């Protein structure tokens, strides 16, 4: 599946290397290989959204959008309709109630993801139910070191030795700030100290920074970290010290909840759901209470404050080993900040 066609700074395109590796494996296994092109769809449905979000102060997750819009929508529909496939299979470390064999499949059975060691259900929290009903995750019961050992035993040494891809695939080895500047014009603005209200430096654009990131401000003796990006004034509010209380959120507002199976009964009937939460792939799960709010919003109260929750990221909800779904974060809030800055209350009301 080809989703990107712009070469990185080394003059090569990773998709070309991936295709050659796939062809090498398919030749050894004596199975056919076909390449399909979703470059246009990826640009329109993933990358354009990423650019728009960064321009408006959000920090999006393109991997989640790629799974929702490309792999488990465009690719899924092509596989089912054009190639008449009974199901699709991907290498995600996750499991569903689909089962091991297609003949065990029941059309009306609810499907869900489960956690498993190197858990990738986080990136699949927006996958539509229609796709899950015809999707397999063969690696869900294996650890990665076991998968590599199996590859070696099958003579696939070339693939077993291949380095894992890390970060955003289309950025390559470039610094993200250099990459994003190719698509969004720099717009200088002020760094403002959150506590004193004083201007302490200049930045080249809010799109280059994310919440919790350390800023490079010349002449400052203590380190500063991004607290908030204000698009209206093109200002970045910064907090002194990496553990400043304002960088930690204990509640948040989200928009557009997607429930993998169906809306949990507790939320539907009682208006509140007690479950587990994470907003980053590898962070530990913590308990939370999810409340229904007007206009397709959710209000999430966390059991403990978490650092650097950012609007545009996804709140992903779990119950035991089941991934219930997720919702995009509109506003991360801090009780500390609410007590010390009255305008925070107005921000929450506007977000809801």
Coordinates of C-alpha atoms in Angstrom, one line a residue:
X1 CA 0.0 0.0 0.0
X2 CA 1.6 3.2 -1.2
X3 CA 0.5 6.3 0.7
X4 CA 3.4 8.7 0.3
X5 CA 5.4 9.6 -2.8
X6 CA 7.7 12.5 -1.8
X7 CA 11.3 11.5 -1.3
X8 CA 13.0 12.4 2.0
X9 CA 16.3 14.4 2.3
X10 CA 18.4 11.3 1.4
X11 CA 16.8 11.2 -2.1
X12 CA 15.1 7.8 -1.4
X13 CA 11.5 6.9 -0.6
X14 CA 10.9 4.4 2.2
X15 CA 8.0 2.9 0.4
X16 CA 10.3 1.7 -2.4
X17 CA 12.5 -0.2 0.1
X18 CA 9.4 -1.6 1.8
X19 CA 8.0 -2.8 -1.5
X20 CA 11.3 -4.6 -2.3
X21 CA 11.3 -6.3 1.1
X22 CA 7.7 -7.3 0.6
X23 CA 8.5 -8.7 -2.9
X24 CA 11.4 -10.7 -1.5
X25 CA 9.2 -12.3 1.2
X26 CA 6.4 -13.0 -1.3
X27 CA 8.8 -14.7 -3.7
X28 CA 10.1 -16.9 -0.9
X29 CA 6.6 -17.8 0.3
X30 CA 5.3 -18.1 -3.3
X31 CA 2.3 -15.8 -2.8
X32 CA 1.2 -12.9 -5.1
X33 CA 2.1 -9.3 -4.3
X34 CA 0.0 -6.4 -5.6
X35 CA 0.7 -2.7 -4.9
X36 CA -2.2 -0.3 -4.5
X37 CA -1.9 3.5 -4.5
X38 CA -3.6 5.7 -1.9
X39 CA -1.3 8.7 -2.2
X40 CA -4.2 11.1 -3.1
X41 CA -6.5 9.7 -0.3
X42 CA -3.7 10.0 2.2
X43 CA -3.0 13.6 1.3
X44 CA -6.7 14.6 1.4
X45 CA -7.8 12.6 4.4
X46 CA -4.7 12.5 6.7
X47 CA -1.9 14.9 5.7
X48 CA -4.1 17.9 4.9
X49 CA -5.8 17.5 8.3
X50 CA -2.4 17.3 10.0
X51 CA -1.3 20.7 8.4
X52 CA -4.6 22.3 9.3
X53 CA -4.4 21.1 12.9
X54 CA -0.8 22.4 13.4
X55 CA -1.8 25.8 11.9
X56 CA -4.5 26.1 14.5
X57 CA -2.5 25.1 17.5
X58 CA -3.4 21.4 17.7
X59 CA -1.1 18.4 17.9
X60 CA -2.6 15.7 15.7
X61 CA -1.8 12.0 15.5
X62 CA -1.5 11.0 11.8
X63 CA -1.1 7.3 12.6
X64 CA -4.6 7.2 14.1
X65 CA -6.1 9.0 11.1
X66 CA -4.2 6.7 8.7
X67 CA -5.7 3.6 10.3
X68 CA -9.2 5.1 10.4
X69 CA -9.3 6.6 6.9
X70 CA -6.8 4.7 4.8
X71 CA -6.0 1.2 6.1
X72 CA -9.3 0.2 7.6
X73 CA -11.5 2.2 5.2
X74 CA -10.0 2.8 1.7
X75 CA -7.8 -0.3 1.7
X76 CA -10.4 -2.4 3.5
X77 CA -13.1 -1.6 0.9
X78 CA -10.7 -2.2 -2.0
X79 CA -9.7 -5.6 -0.7
X80 CA -13.3 -6.6 -0.1
X81 CA -14.8 -5.3 -3.4
X82 CA -12.0 -5.3 -6.0
X83 CA -10.1 -8.4 -4.8
X84 CA -13.2 -10.2 -3.2
X85 CA -11.2 -10.9 0.0
X86 CA -13.1 -12.5 2.9
X87 CA -11.0 -10.5 5.4
X88 CA -7.9 -8.4 5.8
X89 CA -5.0 -9.0 8.1
X90 CA -2.5 -6.5 9.5
X91 CA 0.6 -6.8 11.7
X92 CA -0.8 -4.8 14.6
X93 CA -0.2 -6.2 18.1
X94 CA -3.8 -6.4 19.0
X95 CA -6.6 -9.0 19.2
X96 CA -10.3 -8.9 18.4
X97 CA -13.3 -11.2 19.1
X98 CA -13.1 -12.1 15.4
X99 CA -11.3 -15.4 16.5
X100 CA -8.6 -17.4 14.8
X101 CA -10.6 -18.7 11.9
X102 CA -13.0 -17.1 9.5
X103 CA -15.5 -19.9 9.7
X104 CA -16.1 -19.0 13.4
X105 CA -17.2 -15.5 12.4
X106 CA -20.7 -14.4 13.3
X107 CA -22.1 -11.3 11.6
X108 CA -23.9 -10.0 14.6
X109 CA -21.1 -10.5 17.1
X110 CA -19.6 -7.4 18.7
X111 CA -15.9 -6.9 18.1
X112 CA -13.4 -5.3 20.3
X113 CA -9.6 -4.9 20.8
X114 CA -7.6 -6.3 23.7
X115 CA -4.3 -5.1 25.2
X116 CA -1.3 -7.3 24.8
X117 CA 2.2 -6.4 25.9
X118 CA 3.4 -4.2 22.9
X119 CA -0.1 -2.9 22.7
X120 CA -1.1 -1.1 19.5
X121 CA -4.8 -0.8 20.2
X122 CA -4.2 2.9 21.0
X123 CA -3.6 3.6 17.3
X124 CA -6.7 1.6 16.4
X125 CA -9.2 3.4 18.6
X126 CA -11.0 5.0 15.7
X127 CA -11.3 2.0 13.4
X128 CA -15.0 1.5 12.3
X129 CA -16.9 -1.5 13.4
X130 CA -17.7 -2.6 9.8
X131 CA -14.0 -3.1 9.2
X132 CA -13.4 -5.0 12.5
X133 CA -16.0 -7.5 11.5
X134 CA -13.7 -8.7 8.7
X135 CA -10.2 -8.1 10.1
X136 CA -7.6 -10.3 11.7
X137 CA -4.5 -9.5 13.8
X138 CA -2.4 -12.7 13.5
X139 CA 0.4 -11.3 15.8
X140 CA -2.0 -10.6 18.7
X141 CA -0.8 -13.6 20.7
X142 CA 2.9 -13.1 20.1
X143 CA 5.7 -11.0 21.5
X144 CA 7.8 -9.2 19.0
X145 CA 11.0 -11.2 19.8
X146 CA 9.0 -14.4 19.1
X147 CA 7.9 -13.1 15.8
X148 CA 11.5 -12.3 14.8
X149 CA 12.6 -15.7 15.9
X150 CA 9.9 -17.3 13.7
X151 CA 11.1 -15.2 10.8
X152 CA 14.6 -16.4 11.2
X153 CA 13.4 -20.0 11.5
X154 CA 11.6 -19.6 8.2
X155 CA 14.8 -18.2 6.5
X156 CA 13.6 -14.6 6.4
X157 CA 16.8 -13.2 8.0
X158 CA 16.7 -10.1 5.8
X159 CA 13.4 -9.0 7.4
X160 CA 14.2 -10.1 10.9
X161 CA 17.2 -7.8 10.9
X162 CA 15.3 -4.8 9.6
X163 CA 15.2 -1.8 11.9
X164 CA 11.8 -0.8 13.3
X165 CA 10.2 2.3 11.9
X166 CA 9.9 5.0 14.6
X167 CA 8.2 8.4 14.5
X168 CA 6.1 9.9 11.7
X169 CA 7.0 7.9 8.6
X170 CA 6.9 10.8 6.1
X171 CA 9.2 13.1 8.1
X172 CA 12.2 10.8 7.7
X173 CA 15.4 11.7 9.5
X174 CA 14.7 15.5 9.4
X175 CA 13.9 17.5 12.5
X176 CA 10.1 17.9 12.7
X177 CA 10.4 21.7 12.8
X178 CA 12.3 21.8 9.5
X179 CA 9.8 19.4 8.0
X180 CA 6.7 21.3 9.0
X181 CA 8.2 24.6 7.8
X182 CA 8.0 23.3 4.3
X183 CA 4.2 23.3 4.5
X184 CA 3.4 26.1 7.0
X185 CA 4.9 29.6 6.8
X186 CA 6.8 30.8 9.8
X187 CA 4.9 33.5 11.8
X188 CA 7.0 35.0 14.6
X189 CA 5.4 35.8 17.9
X190 CA 6.1 36.2 21.6
X191 CA 7.0 33.8 24.4
X192 CA 5.1 35.0 27.5
X193 CA 6.0 33.9 31.0
X194 CA 2.8 32.4 32.5
X195 CA 3.5 33.6 36.0
X196 CA 4.8 37.1 35.4
X197 CA 2.9 37.9 32.2
X198 CA 6.2 39.3 30.8
X199 CA 7.4 38.8 27.2
X200 CA 10.7 36.9 27.5
X201 CA 11.5 36.0 23.9
X202 CA 10.4 35.4 20.3
X203 CA 9.4 32.2 18.5
X204 CA 9.1 31.5 14.7
X205 CA 5.6 29.9 14.7
X206 CA 3.2 28.1 17.1
X207 CA 3.1 25.2 14.6
X208 CA 6.7 24.3 15.6
X209 CA 5.9 23.6 19.2
X210 CA 3.8 21.3 21.3
X211 CA 2.6 21.3 24.9
X212 CA 5.3 20.3 27.4
X213 CA 8.1 20.8 25.0
X214 CA 11.2 22.7 26.2
X215 CA 11.7 26.0 24.4
X216 CA 14.9 27.5 23.3
X217 CA 14.8 31.1 24.6
X218 CA 18.0 33.0 24.5
X219 CA 19.1 34.8 27.6
X220 CA 17.0 32.8 30.0
X221 CA 18.8 31.2 32.9
X222 CA 16.0 28.7 33.8
X223 CA 14.4 26.3 31.4
X224 CA 10.9 27.1 30.0
X225 CA 8.3 24.7 28.7
X226 CA 5.2 25.2 26.5
X227 CA 2.0 25.6 28.5
X228 CA -0.4 26.9 25.8
X229 CA -0.4 28.1 22.2
X230 CA -2.7 31.0 21.6
X231 CA -3.6 31.2 17.9
X232 CA -5.5 34.5 18.1
X233 CA -2.4 36.4 19.4
X234 CA 0.2 34.0 18.0
X235 CA 1.6 33.8 21.5
X236 CA 3.1 30.9 23.3
X237 CA 2.6 30.9 27.1
X238 CA 5.6 29.2 28.8
X239 CA 6.0 27.8 32.3
X240 CA 9.3 27.8 34.2
X241 CA 10.5 24.3 35.0
X242 CA 9.5 20.9 33.7
X243 CA 7.4 20.2 36.7
X244 CA 5.4 23.4 36.8
X245 CA 1.9 22.6 38.1
X246 CA 0.2 24.2 35.1
X247 CA 1.8 21.5 32.8
X248 CA -0.3 18.8 34.5
X249 CA -3.9 18.2 33.6
X250 CA -6.5 16.3 35.8
X251 CA -9.5 16.9 33.5
X252 CA -10.2 17.4 29.9
X253 CA -12.9 18.0 27.3
X254 CA -13.1 15.9 24.1
X255 CA -15.2 15.9 21.0
X256 CA -16.6 13.2 18.7
X257 CA -16.4 9.9 20.7
X258 CA -16.0 6.8 18.7
X259 CA -17.0 3.6 20.5
X260 CA -15.5 0.4 18.9
X261 CA -18.4 -1.9 19.8
X262 CA -21.1 0.4 21.1
X263 CA -21.5 3.2 23.6
X264 CA -21.0 1.7 27.1
X265 CA -24.2 1.0 28.9
X266 CA -23.0 2.9 32.0
X267 CA -22.5 6.1 30.0
X268 CA -25.7 5.6 28.0
X269 CA -27.9 4.9 31.0
X270 CA -26.2 6.8 33.8
X271 CA -24.3 9.5 32.0
X272 CA -21.0 8.5 33.6
X273 CA -18.5 5.8 32.8
X274 CA -15.7 4.6 35.1
X275 CA -12.8 3.2 33.0
X276 CA -9.1 3.5 32.3
X277 CA -7.5 6.2 30.2
X278 CA -4.3 7.0 28.2
X279 CA -3.4 9.7 25.7
X280 CA -0.1 8.3 24.5
X281 CA 0.9 4.9 23.2
X282 CA 3.2 3.8 25.9
X283 CA 2.0 5.6 29.0
X284 CA 0.5 3.5 31.8
X285 CA -3.3 3.4 32.0
X286 CA -4.9 5.4 34.8
X287 CA -8.5 5.4 36.1
X288 CA -10.9 8.1 35.0
X289 CA -14.6 9.1 35.1
X290 CA -16.2 10.0 31.7
X291 CA -19.3 12.2 31.7
X292 CA -21.6 13.1 28.8
X293 CA -21.6 16.8 27.9
X294 CA -23.6 18.7 25.3
X295 CA -22.8 18.8 21.6
X296 CA -21.1 15.4 21.3
X297 CA -18.6 16.3 24.0
X298 CA -17.2 14.2 26.8
X299 CA -15.9 15.6 30.1
X300 CA -13.1 13.3 31.5
X301 CA -11.9 13.5 35.1
X302 CA -8.6 11.8 35.7
X303 CA -7.6 10.0 38.9
X304 CA -4.2 11.6 38.8
X305 CA -2.7 14.6 37.0
X306 CA -0.8 13.8 33.7
X307 CA 1.8 16.0 32.1
X308 CA 1.5 17.6 28.7
X309 CA -1.9 16.5 27.5
X310 CA -2.4 18.3 24.2
X311 CA -5.5 19.3 22.2
X312 CA -5.6 17.3 19.0
X313 CA -4.4 14.1 20.7
X314 CA -6.8 11.3 21.5
X315 CA -8.2 10.2 24.8
X316 CA -8.4 6.4 24.5
X317 CA -10.6 4.5 27.0
X318 CA -10.2 0.9 28.2
X319 CA -12.1 -1.5 30.4
X320 CA -9.8 -4.3 31.5
X321 CA -8.2 -5.7 28.3
X322 CA -10.9 -4.1 26.1
X323 CA -10.2 -0.9 24.2
X324 CA -13.6 0.8 24.2
X325 CA -12.7 3.6 21.8
X326 CA -11.5 7.2 21.8
X327 CA -12.3 10.8 21.4
X328 CA -10.2 13.8 20.2
X329 CA -9.1 16.2 23.0
X330 CA -10.4 19.7 22.7
X331 CA -9.2 21.1 26.0
X332 CA -6.8 19.8 28.7
X333 CA -7.6 21.4 32.0
X334 CA -5.8 21.9 35.3
X335 CA -7.5 22.3 38.7
X336 CA -4.4 24.3 39.8
X337 CA -4.7 26.6 36.9
X338 CA -8.5 27.0 37.4
X339 CA -8.0 28.1 41.0
X340 CA -5.4 30.6 40.0
X341 CA -6.7 31.9 36.6
X342 CA -10.4 32.6 36.4
X343 CA -10.4 32.7 32.6
X344 CA -9.7 29.0 32.6
X345 CA -13.3 28.4 33.5
X346 CA -14.4 30.3 30.5
X347 CA -12.2 28.2 28.3
X348 CA -13.8 25.0 29.6
X349 CA -17.3 26.4 29.0
X350 CA -16.4 27.4 25.5
X351 CA -14.9 23.9 24.9
X352 CA -18.1 22.2 26.0

